[in-house]
Amino acid sequence: ADGTVPWDDCDMKTLLIKPPYTRLKGTGQAPYFPLGIAYIAGVLNRNCFEARIYHAENPAPGEKTFAMEAAAEFANRSQGQRQVQRAIEDLEHPAWAELRQVLREEKPDLVGVTLLSVEVASARHVTRIVKEELPDSFVVWGGVHPTFMPESCLENPEVDAAAVGEGEFTFLDICRAIDERRDWREVDGLVFKRDGEIVRNSPRAPIDDLDNLALPDRKNVLFP
């Protein structure tokens, strides 16, 4: 996180994580596909950088949840954040054991975590576990919350960088920087830490031709 590429070669793995949130509330929801990070994985894999997706939001088979009607779900949301906090503090929650298992099996060098603002507490805990299991990994937060509040994201000591805006080609450039040992300052759309200071790179231009994107990667998904 000092502005230089931390790996000696390009033999690396990227793991893109959708952190648990409604899962931590214990309320059931229909399984869904994390399309945003699937586009990033599609771009990376098309360019020969190995990437997989860990979708931690959907409950594992047999995990205790309960489905709610819309009115009951709305009433439950006022208490939902307290339940999330209790789940974060519960070291025996299945989500955390599952995450550690994935990290130990995959051993990614680069970890991307996508999050909304309501998912910050969960994302922090996910990132702490990543650094406990893989202290040399480089962790990038992306998505809506880091796009609007990248500096506050980097106040978390375990977060190395934040991707602002569309992340497909920002993550590709991160991988290329690792491969070619370029400085992080060359990656548009990246905000990172250097010598205790936060560095905001040039913004990344919006994607002007969506045909340049790979199709979402639906094959390299863990626990869909």
Coordinates of C-alpha atoms in Angstrom, one line a residue:
A1 CA 0.0 0.0 0.0
D2 CA 3.0 2.3 -0.5
G3 CA 2.3 3.2 -4.1
T4 CA 4.3 0.3 -5.6
V5 CA 3.2 -3.1 -6.8
P6 CA 3.6 -5.6 -4.0
W7 CA 4.0 -8.9 -5.9
D8 CA 7.0 -10.3 -7.7
D9 CA 5.2 -11.8 -10.6
C10 CA 1.8 -12.0 -12.3
D11 CA 0.9 -15.4 -11.0
M12 CA -2.0 -14.1 -8.9
K13 CA -5.6 -14.7 -8.2
T14 CA -8.4 -12.2 -7.7
L15 CA -11.4 -12.8 -5.4
L16 CA -14.4 -10.5 -5.7
I17 CA -16.7 -10.6 -2.7
K18 CA -20.3 -9.5 -2.2
P19 CA -20.5 -9.3 1.7
P20 CA -23.4 -10.7 3.7
Y21 CA -26.0 -8.3 4.9
T22 CA -29.6 -9.5 4.8
R23 CA -28.1 -12.9 5.5
L24 CA -26.9 -11.6 8.8
K25 CA -30.3 -10.4 9.7
G26 CA -31.6 -13.9 9.4
T27 CA -34.3 -13.0 7.0
G28 CA -34.8 -15.1 3.9
Q29 CA -34.7 -13.7 0.4
A30 CA -34.7 -15.1 -3.0
P31 CA -31.1 -16.0 -4.2
Y32 CA -29.8 -13.4 -6.6
F33 CA -26.8 -13.1 -8.9
P34 CA -24.2 -10.3 -8.1
L35 CA -24.2 -8.8 -11.6
G36 CA -21.8 -5.9 -10.9
I37 CA -18.8 -7.9 -9.8
A38 CA -19.7 -10.6 -12.4
Y39 CA -18.9 -7.9 -15.1
I40 CA -15.6 -7.2 -13.4
A41 CA -14.8 -10.9 -13.3
G42 CA -15.7 -11.2 -16.9
V43 CA -13.3 -8.5 -18.0
L44 CA -10.5 -9.9 -15.9
N45 CA -10.9 -13.5 -17.1
R46 CA -11.2 -12.4 -20.7
N47 CA -7.8 -10.6 -20.3
C48 CA -6.1 -13.7 -18.7
F49 CA -6.2 -12.6 -15.1
E50 CA -7.8 -15.3 -13.0
A51 CA -10.8 -14.0 -11.0
R52 CA -13.5 -15.7 -9.0
I53 CA -16.7 -14.5 -7.2
Y54 CA -17.6 -15.2 -3.6
H55 CA -21.3 -14.4 -3.2
A56 CA -21.6 -14.4 0.6
E57 CA -25.1 -12.9 0.7
N58 CA -27.1 -16.0 0.0
P59 CA -27.5 -18.4 3.0
A60 CA -25.8 -21.7 2.8
P61 CA -28.0 -24.8 2.5
G62 CA -29.5 -25.6 5.9
E63 CA -28.6 -22.2 7.4
K64 CA -31.4 -20.9 9.7
T65 CA -33.4 -18.1 8.0
F66 CA -37.1 -17.2 7.8
A67 CA -39.1 -15.6 5.0
M68 CA -41.2 -12.6 5.7
E69 CA -44.1 -10.9 3.9
A70 CA -43.4 -7.4 2.7
A71 CA -45.3 -5.6 5.6
A72 CA -43.5 -7.6 8.2
E73 CA -40.2 -7.2 6.5
F74 CA -40.6 -3.4 6.5
A75 CA -41.4 -3.4 10.2
N76 CA -38.4 -5.6 10.9
R77 CA -35.9 -3.2 9.3
S78 CA -35.8 -0.9 12.3
Q79 CA -34.3 -3.8 14.2
G80 CA -32.3 -5.2 11.4
Q81 CA -29.1 -3.3 11.9
R82 CA -28.9 -4.4 15.5
Q83 CA -29.2 -8.0 14.3
V84 CA -26.4 -7.4 11.8
Q85 CA -24.2 -6.1 14.5
R86 CA -25.0 -9.1 16.7
A87 CA -24.1 -11.4 13.8
I88 CA -20.8 -9.5 13.2
E89 CA -19.9 -10.1 16.9
D90 CA -20.9 -13.7 16.7
L91 CA -17.7 -15.5 15.8
E92 CA -19.6 -18.7 15.3
H93 CA -21.9 -17.3 12.6
P94 CA -21.8 -19.6 9.5
A95 CA -21.0 -16.7 7.2
W96 CA -17.6 -16.1 8.9
A97 CA -16.6 -19.8 8.9
E98 CA -17.6 -20.0 5.3
L99 CA -15.5 -16.9 4.4
R100 CA -12.4 -18.3 6.1
Q101 CA -12.8 -21.5 4.3
V102 CA -13.0 -19.8 0.9
L103 CA -10.0 -17.6 1.7
R104 CA -7.9 -20.6 2.8
E105 CA -8.9 -22.6 -0.3
E106 CA -8.6 -19.8 -2.9
K107 CA -5.6 -17.8 -1.4
P108 CA -6.3 -14.7 -3.5
D109 CA -3.6 -12.0 -3.8
L110 CA -6.1 -9.3 -4.8
V111 CA -9.5 -9.0 -3.0
G112 CA -12.3 -6.7 -4.2
V113 CA -15.3 -6.0 -1.9
T114 CA -18.4 -4.4 -3.3
L115 CA -20.7 -2.6 -0.9
L116 CA -23.6 -0.2 -0.4
S117 CA -23.6 2.1 2.6
V118 CA -25.7 -0.2 4.7
E119 CA -23.1 -2.9 4.2
V120 CA -20.2 -1.0 5.6
A121 CA -20.1 -2.8 9.0
S122 CA -20.2 -6.2 7.3
A123 CA -17.6 -5.2 4.7
R124 CA -15.3 -4.1 7.5
H125 CA -15.6 -7.4 9.2
V126 CA -15.1 -9.3 5.9
T127 CA -11.9 -7.2 5.3
R128 CA -10.6 -7.8 8.8
I129 CA -11.0 -11.6 8.3
V130 CA -9.2 -11.3 4.9
K131 CA -6.3 -9.6 6.5
E132 CA -6.2 -12.1 9.3
E133 CA -6.1 -15.0 6.9
L134 CA -4.1 -13.4 4.1
P135 CA -2.1 -10.4 5.6
D136 CA -0.2 -9.8 2.3
S137 CA -3.3 -9.5 0.2
F138 CA -4.3 -6.2 -1.4
V139 CA -7.9 -5.2 -0.6
V140 CA -9.9 -2.8 -2.8
W141 CA -13.4 -1.6 -1.9
G142 CA -15.7 -0.7 -4.7
G143 CA -19.3 0.0 -5.5
V144 CA -21.7 2.8 -4.6
H145 CA -20.4 3.6 -1.1
P146 CA -16.7 3.8 -2.0
T147 CA -17.5 5.9 -5.1
F148 CA -19.1 8.6 -2.9
M149 CA -16.9 8.3 0.2
P150 CA -13.5 6.8 -0.8
E151 CA -11.5 8.7 1.9
S152 CA -13.7 7.5 4.7
C153 CA -13.3 3.9 3.4
L154 CA -9.6 4.2 3.6
E155 CA -9.8 5.2 7.3
N156 CA -10.2 1.5 7.9
P157 CA -6.7 0.2 8.3
E158 CA -7.4 -3.1 6.5
V159 CA -8.6 -1.3 3.3
D160 CA -5.7 -0.6 0.9
A161 CA -7.6 1.2 -1.9
A162 CA -11.0 2.3 -3.2
A163 CA -12.2 2.1 -6.7
V164 CA -14.3 5.1 -7.7
G165 CA -17.0 4.8 -10.4
E166 CA -17.2 1.9 -12.8
G167 CA -14.9 -0.8 -11.7
E168 CA -14.4 -3.1 -14.7
F169 CA -11.4 -1.4 -16.2
T170 CA -10.1 0.0 -12.9
F171 CA -9.7 -3.6 -11.7
L172 CA -8.1 -4.6 -15.0
D173 CA -5.6 -1.8 -14.7
I174 CA -4.8 -2.9 -11.1
C175 CA -4.0 -6.4 -12.4
R176 CA -1.9 -4.9 -15.2
A177 CA -0.1 -2.7 -12.8
I178 CA 0.7 -5.8 -10.7
D179 CA 1.8 -7.7 -13.8
E180 CA 4.0 -4.9 -15.1
R181 CA 5.1 -3.6 -11.6
R182 CA 3.7 -0.1 -12.3
D183 CA 2.9 2.5 -9.7
W184 CA -0.7 2.6 -8.4
R185 CA -0.8 6.3 -9.3
E186 CA -1.1 5.2 -13.0
V187 CA -4.5 3.6 -12.3
D188 CA -7.3 6.0 -13.1
G189 CA -10.3 5.8 -10.7
L190 CA -8.2 4.5 -7.8
V191 CA -7.8 6.2 -4.3
F192 CA -5.1 4.6 -2.2
K193 CA -2.8 5.1 0.8
R194 CA 0.8 6.1 0.4
D195 CA 3.2 7.0 3.3
G196 CA 0.2 7.5 5.6
E197 CA -1.5 9.9 3.1
I198 CA -4.5 9.3 0.9
V199 CA -3.8 9.7 -2.8
R200 CA -6.7 10.3 -5.2
N201 CA -5.8 9.4 -8.8
S202 CA -7.3 11.0 -11.9
P203 CA -11.0 10.0 -12.4
R204 CA -11.8 7.2 -14.8
A205 CA -13.8 8.2 -17.8
P206 CA -17.2 6.5 -18.1
I207 CA -17.3 3.5 -20.4
D208 CA -18.5 4.9 -23.7
D209 CA -19.0 1.6 -25.6
L210 CA -20.6 -1.1 -23.5
D211 CA -19.6 -3.6 -26.3
N212 CA -16.1 -3.4 -24.8
L213 CA -17.3 -5.2 -21.7
A214 CA -17.1 -9.0 -21.4
L215 CA -20.3 -10.8 -20.6
P216 CA -20.9 -11.3 -16.9
D217 CA -18.9 -14.3 -15.6
R218 CA -21.5 -16.8 -14.4
K219 CA -19.1 -19.8 -14.2
N220 CA -16.6 -18.8 -11.6
V221 CA -19.0 -18.2 -8.7
L222 CA -18.6 -19.7 -5.3
F223 CA -21.8 -20.5 -3.4
P224 CA -24.2 -19.0 -6.0

